[in-house]
Coordinates of C-alpha atoms in Angstrom, one line a residue:
X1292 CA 0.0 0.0 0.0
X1293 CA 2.9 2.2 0.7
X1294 CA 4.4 1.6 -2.7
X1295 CA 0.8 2.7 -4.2
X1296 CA 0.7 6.2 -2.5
X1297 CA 3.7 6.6 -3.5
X1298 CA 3.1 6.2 -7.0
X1299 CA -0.1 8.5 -7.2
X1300 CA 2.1 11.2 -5.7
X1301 CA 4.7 11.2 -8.7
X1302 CA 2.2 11.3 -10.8
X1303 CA 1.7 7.4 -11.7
X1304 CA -2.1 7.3 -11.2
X1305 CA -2.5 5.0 -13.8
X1306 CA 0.3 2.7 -13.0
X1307 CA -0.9 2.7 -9.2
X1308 CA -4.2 1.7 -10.0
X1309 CA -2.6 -1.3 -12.5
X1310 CA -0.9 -2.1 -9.1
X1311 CA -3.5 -1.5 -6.8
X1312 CA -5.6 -3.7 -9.6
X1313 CA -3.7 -6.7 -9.7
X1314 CA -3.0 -6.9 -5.9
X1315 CA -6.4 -6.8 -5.1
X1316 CA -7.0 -9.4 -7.6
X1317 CA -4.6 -11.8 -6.1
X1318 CA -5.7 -10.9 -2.9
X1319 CA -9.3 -12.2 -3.4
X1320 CA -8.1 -15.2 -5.3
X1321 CA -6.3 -16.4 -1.9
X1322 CA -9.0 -15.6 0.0
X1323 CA -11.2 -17.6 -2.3
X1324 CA -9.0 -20.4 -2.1
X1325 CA -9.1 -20.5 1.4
X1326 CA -12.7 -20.4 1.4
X1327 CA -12.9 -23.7 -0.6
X1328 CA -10.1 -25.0 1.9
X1329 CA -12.1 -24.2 4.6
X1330 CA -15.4 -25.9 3.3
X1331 CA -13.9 -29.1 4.6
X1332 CA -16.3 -30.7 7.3
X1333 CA -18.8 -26.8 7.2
X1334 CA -21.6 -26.8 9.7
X1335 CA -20.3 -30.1 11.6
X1336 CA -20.6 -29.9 15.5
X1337 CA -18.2 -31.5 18.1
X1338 CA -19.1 -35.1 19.3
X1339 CA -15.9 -36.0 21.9
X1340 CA -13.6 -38.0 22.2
X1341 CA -15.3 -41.2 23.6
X1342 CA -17.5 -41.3 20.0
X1343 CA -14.5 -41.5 18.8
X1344 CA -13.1 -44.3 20.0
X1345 CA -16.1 -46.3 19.4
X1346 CA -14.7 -47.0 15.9
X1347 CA -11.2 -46.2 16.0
X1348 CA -10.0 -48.3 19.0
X1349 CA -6.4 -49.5 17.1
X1350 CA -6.0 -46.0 17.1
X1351 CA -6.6 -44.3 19.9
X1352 CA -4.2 -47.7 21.2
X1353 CA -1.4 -46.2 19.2
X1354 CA -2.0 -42.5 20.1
X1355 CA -2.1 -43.2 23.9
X1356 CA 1.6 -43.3 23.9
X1357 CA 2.4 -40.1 22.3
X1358 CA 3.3 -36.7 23.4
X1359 CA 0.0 -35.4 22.1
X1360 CA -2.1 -37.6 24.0
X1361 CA -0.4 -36.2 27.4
X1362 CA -0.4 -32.7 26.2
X1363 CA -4.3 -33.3 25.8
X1364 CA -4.7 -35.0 28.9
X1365 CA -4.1 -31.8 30.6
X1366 CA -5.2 -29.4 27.9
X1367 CA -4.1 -26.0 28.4
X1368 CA -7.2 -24.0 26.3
X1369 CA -10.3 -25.4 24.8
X1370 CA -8.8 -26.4 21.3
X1371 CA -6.6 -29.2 22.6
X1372 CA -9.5 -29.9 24.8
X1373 CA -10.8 -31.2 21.5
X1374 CA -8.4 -34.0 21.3
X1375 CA -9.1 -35.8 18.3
X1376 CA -11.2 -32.8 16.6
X1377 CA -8.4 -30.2 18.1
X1378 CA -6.8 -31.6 14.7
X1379 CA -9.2 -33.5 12.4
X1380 CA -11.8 -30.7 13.0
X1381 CA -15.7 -31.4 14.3
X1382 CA -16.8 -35.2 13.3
X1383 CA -20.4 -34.9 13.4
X1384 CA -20.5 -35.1 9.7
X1385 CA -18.2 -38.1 9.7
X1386 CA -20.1 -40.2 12.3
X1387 CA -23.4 -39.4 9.6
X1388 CA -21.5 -40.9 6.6
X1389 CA -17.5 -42.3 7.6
X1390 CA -17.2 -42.3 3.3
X1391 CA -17.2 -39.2 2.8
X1392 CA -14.0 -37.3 2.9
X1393 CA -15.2 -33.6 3.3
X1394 CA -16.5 -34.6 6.6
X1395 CA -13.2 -34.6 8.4
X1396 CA -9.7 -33.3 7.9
X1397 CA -7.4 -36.7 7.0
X1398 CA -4.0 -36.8 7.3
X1399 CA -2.9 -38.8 4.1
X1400 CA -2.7 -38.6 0.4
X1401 CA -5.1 -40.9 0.0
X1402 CA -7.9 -39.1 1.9
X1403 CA -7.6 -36.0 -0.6
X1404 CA -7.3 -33.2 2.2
X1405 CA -5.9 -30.1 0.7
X1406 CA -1.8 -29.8 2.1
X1407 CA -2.4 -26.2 2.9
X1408 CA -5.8 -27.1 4.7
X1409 CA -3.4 -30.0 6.8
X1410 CA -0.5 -27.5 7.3
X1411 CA -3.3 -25.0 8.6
X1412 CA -4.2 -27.6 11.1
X1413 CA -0.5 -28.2 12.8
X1414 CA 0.3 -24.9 12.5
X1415 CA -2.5 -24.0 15.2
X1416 CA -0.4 -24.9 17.8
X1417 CA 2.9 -25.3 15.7
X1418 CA 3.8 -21.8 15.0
X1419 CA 6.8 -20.0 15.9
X1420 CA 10.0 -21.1 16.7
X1421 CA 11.9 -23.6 14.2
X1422 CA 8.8 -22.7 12.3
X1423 CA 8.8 -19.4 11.7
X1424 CA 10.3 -19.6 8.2
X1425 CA 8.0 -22.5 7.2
X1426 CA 6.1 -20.0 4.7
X1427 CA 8.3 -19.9 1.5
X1428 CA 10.4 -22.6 2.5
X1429 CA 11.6 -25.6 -0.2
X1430 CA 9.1 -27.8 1.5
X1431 CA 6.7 -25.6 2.1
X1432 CA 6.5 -25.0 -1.7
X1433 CA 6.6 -28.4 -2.9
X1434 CA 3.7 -29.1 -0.9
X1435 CA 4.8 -31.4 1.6
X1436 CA 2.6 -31.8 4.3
X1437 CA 3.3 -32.3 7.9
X1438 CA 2.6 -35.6 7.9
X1439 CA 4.8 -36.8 5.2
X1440 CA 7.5 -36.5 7.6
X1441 CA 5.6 -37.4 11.2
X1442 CA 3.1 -39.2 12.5
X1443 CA 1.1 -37.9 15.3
X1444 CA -0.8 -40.9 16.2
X1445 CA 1.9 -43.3 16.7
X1446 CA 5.2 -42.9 18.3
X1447 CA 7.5 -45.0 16.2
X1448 CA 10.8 -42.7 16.8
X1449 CA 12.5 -41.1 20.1
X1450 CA 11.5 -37.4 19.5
X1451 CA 9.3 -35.6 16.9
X1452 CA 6.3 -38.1 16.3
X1453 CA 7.9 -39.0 13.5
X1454 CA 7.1 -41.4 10.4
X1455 CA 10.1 -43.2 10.8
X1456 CA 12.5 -44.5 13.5
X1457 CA 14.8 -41.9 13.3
X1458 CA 15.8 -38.2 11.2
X1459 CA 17.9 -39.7 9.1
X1460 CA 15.5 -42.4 7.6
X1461 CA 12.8 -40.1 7.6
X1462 CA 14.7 -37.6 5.4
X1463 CA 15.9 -40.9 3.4
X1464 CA 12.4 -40.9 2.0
X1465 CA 12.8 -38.5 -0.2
X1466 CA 16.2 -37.6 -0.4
X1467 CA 17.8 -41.1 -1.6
X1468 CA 20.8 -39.6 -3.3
X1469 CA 21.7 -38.3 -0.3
X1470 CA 22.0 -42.0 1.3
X1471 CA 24.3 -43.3 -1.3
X1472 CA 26.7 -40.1 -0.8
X1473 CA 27.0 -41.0 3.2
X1474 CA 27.9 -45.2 2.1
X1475 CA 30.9 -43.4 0.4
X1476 CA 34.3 -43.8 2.1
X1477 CA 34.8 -40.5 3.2
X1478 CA 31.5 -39.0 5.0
X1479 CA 29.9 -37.6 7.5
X1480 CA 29.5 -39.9 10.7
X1481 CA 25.6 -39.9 10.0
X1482 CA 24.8 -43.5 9.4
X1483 CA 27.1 -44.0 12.4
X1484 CA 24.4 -42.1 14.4
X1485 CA 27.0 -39.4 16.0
X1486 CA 25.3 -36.7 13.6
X1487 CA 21.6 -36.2 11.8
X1488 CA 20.6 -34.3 9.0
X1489 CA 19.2 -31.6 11.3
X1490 CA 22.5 -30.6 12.7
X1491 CA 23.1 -28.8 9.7
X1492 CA 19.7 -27.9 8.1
X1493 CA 16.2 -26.9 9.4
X1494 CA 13.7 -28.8 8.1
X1495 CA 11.2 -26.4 8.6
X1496 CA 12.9 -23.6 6.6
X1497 CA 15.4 -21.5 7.3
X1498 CA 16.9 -17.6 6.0
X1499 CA 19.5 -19.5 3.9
X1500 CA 19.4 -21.7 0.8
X1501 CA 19.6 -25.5 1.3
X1502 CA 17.6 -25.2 4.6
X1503 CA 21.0 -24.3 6.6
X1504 CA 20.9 -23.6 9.8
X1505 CA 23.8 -21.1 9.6
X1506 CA 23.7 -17.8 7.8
X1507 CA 26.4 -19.4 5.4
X1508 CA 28.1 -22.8 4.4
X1509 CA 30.7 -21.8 6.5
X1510 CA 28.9 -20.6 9.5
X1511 CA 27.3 -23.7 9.3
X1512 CA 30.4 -25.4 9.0
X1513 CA 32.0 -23.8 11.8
X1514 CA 29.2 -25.5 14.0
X1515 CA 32.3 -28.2 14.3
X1516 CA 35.2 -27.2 12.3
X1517 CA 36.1 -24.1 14.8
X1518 CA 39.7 -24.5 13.7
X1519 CA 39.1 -23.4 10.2
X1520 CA 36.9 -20.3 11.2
X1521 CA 40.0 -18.0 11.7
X1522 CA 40.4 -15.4 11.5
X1523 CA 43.8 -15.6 9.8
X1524 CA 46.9 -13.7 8.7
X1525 CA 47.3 -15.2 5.4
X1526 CA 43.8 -16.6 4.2
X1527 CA 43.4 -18.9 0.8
X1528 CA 40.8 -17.4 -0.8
X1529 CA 38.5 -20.7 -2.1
X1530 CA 37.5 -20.5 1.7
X1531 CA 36.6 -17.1 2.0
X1532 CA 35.1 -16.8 -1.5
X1533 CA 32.1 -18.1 -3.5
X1534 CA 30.4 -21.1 -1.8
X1535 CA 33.5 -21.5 0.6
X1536 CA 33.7 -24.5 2.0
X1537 CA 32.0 -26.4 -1.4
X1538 CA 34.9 -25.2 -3.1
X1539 CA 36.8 -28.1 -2.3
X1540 CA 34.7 -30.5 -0.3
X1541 CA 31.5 -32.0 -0.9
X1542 CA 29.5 -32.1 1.9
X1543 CA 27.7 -35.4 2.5
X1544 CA 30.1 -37.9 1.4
X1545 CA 33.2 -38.1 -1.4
X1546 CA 35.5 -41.5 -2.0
X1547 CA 38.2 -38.9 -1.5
X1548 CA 39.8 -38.5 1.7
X1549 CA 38.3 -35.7 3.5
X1550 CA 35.3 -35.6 1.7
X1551 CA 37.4 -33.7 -1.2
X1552 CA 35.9 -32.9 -4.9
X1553 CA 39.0 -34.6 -6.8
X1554 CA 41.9 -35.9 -5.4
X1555 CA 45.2 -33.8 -4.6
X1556 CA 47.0 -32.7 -6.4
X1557 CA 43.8 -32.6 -8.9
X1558 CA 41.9 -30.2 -7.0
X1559 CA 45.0 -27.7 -6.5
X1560 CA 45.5 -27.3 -10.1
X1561 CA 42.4 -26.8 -11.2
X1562 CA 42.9 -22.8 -9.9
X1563 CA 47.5 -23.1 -9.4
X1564 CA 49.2 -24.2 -12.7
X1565 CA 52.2 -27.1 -12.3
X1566 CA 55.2 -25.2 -12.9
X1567 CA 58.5 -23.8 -11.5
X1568 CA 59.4 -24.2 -8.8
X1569 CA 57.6 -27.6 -8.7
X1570 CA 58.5 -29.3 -11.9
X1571 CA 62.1 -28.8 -10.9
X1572 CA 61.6 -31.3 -7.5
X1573 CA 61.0 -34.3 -10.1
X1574 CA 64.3 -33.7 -11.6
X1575 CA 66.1 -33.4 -8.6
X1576 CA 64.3 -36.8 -7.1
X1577 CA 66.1 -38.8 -9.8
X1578 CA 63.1 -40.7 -10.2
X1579 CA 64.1 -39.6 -14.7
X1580 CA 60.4 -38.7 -14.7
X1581 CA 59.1 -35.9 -17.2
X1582 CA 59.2 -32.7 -14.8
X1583 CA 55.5 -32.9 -14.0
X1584 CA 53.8 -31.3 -10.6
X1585 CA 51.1 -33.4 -10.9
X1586 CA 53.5 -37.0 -10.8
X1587 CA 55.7 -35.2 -8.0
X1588 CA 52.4 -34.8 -6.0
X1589 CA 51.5 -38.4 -6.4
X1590 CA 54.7 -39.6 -5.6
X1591 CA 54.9 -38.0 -2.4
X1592 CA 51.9 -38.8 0.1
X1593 CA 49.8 -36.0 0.9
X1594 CA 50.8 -34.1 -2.1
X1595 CA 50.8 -30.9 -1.9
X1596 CA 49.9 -30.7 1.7
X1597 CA 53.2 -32.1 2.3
X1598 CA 54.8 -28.8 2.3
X1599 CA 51.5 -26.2 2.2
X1600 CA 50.3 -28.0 5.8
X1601 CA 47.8 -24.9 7.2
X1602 CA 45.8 -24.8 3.6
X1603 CA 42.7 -23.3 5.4
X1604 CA 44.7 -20.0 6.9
X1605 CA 48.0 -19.4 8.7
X1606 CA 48.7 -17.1 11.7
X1607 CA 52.2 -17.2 10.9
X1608 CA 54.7 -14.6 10.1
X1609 CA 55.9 -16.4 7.2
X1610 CA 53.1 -18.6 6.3
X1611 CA 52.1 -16.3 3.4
X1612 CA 52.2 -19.8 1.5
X1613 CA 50.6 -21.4 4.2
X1614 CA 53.4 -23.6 4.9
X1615 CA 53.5 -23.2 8.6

């Protein structure tokens, strides 16, 4: 609205109106669409709990255990009062006729519940928090609802209601690449358990691209790798610059050692060209080799972090080649 008086005051009328236009237009389409969201289970009246578990004993067996079903045992304001309604909505509708699906709010694909309309639901009492970015967020977006990634009715994992045993196998679902790059040699210790997806990222959403929970790659890094944060004297650029740490290291898993993009020497000279002084240490090895950084870095161990050890900064006087 703000943009719009400005406009009419420099003499845009017609543009502001366009604006003003079009806004208005959008706006009324969302609120139309929530409308037909909302439609779901109209003019249905609450029937408690106990009508409930007339039909759905197996159920109300698996939801006994959770953490909802103590939170509603001791319900803090008439919604979770509710109990089952608090989230499937009134059920008078759905004791009348238990086929049809606009009676009550499901939970699955199957039951053809609009995502937004389950999202609304959870987000009654699940706002705020880890979920404060939720709106705009990847999943979010791609329409993944709530419970494609818990289960409130059962408690098949340690924390978080979720569908699964555990994060990891949870985010597994969907993210299968992801799976094979943690079987690779080098990785993160995830499958080992000492780390889950959710150290790094924020399911939920987050400010930053890939769900991170840093403000960077290399804040998020840092989480663990506080060596590397610095700051330094002499810095190396790739891990200042650009996407930082992915300059050189893919995150998940790599079969190079320390989850590297290439091997060394491989991944130096893809920015430093072999060359002097370098191609003269073949020669002088006597190994009669063409004078080649690339075969003097494979021929000695760790390449070229034999001599340039502090490759991620150096507080020394003379490591302005990061060599101490």
């Amino acid at each position: 609205m703000r943009s719009f008086f400005l406009l009419c005051k420099r003499g845009g009328a017609v543009m502001a109106s366009m604006v003003l236009g079009a806004w208005m237009l959008q706006a009324g389409l969302a609120q139309a669409q929530v409308k037909a969201v909302e439609g779901i289970n109209d003019g249905a009246t609450y029937v408690g709990m106990q009508t409930c578990q007339q039909c759905h004993s197996s159920e109300d067996a698996h939801f006994a255990g959770t953490t909802h079903a103590k939170m509603f045992a001791n319900p803090k304001n008439d919604l979770e009062a509710k109990v089952c309604e608090a989230c499937h909505g009134p059920g008078s509708k759905h004791v009348e006729d238990a086929t049809n699906r606009n009676a009550l709010i499901g939970f699955t694909r199957e039951w053809g519940t609009p995502v937004e309309k389950q999202q609304a639901q959870c987000l009654q009492c699940h706002k705020g928090g880890q979920r404060i970015n939720w709106q705009g967020s990847v999943h979010q977006v791609n329409k993944l609802s709530c419970s494609d990634c818990h289960n409130p009715m059962a408690r098949f994992s340690q924390t978080g209601l979720l569908k699964k045993p555990s994060i990891i196998e949870t985010c597994f679902t969907c993210h299968q690449e992801k799976r094979a790059e943690f079987a690779r040699k080098s990785h993160m210790p995830v499958l080992e358990g000492k780390m889950t997806c959710d150290d790094c990222h924020n399911p939920h959403g987050s400010t930053t691209q890939r769900l991170l929970k840093g403000n960077s790659v290399a804040e998020t890094c840092f989480d663990c790798h506080q060596e590397k944060r610095g700051p330094f004297l002499w810095e190396h650029p790739p891990v200042r610059q650009g996407d930082q740490c992915l300059n050189c290291h893919l995150p998940h898993g790599s079969n190079n050692q320390t989850l590297l993009v290439v091997p060394i020497p491989m991944l130096c000279e893809q920015c430093h060209d072999a060359g002097a002084p370098h191609d003269r240490l073949v020669l002088s090895a006597g190994f009669g080799l063409p004078s080649s950084n690339q075969i003097f870095d494979q021929l000695s161990g760790r390449g070229c972090l034999d001599c340039h050890t502090e490759i991620h900064g150096s507080n020394s006087p003379a490591g302005a080649r990061w060599h101490r």
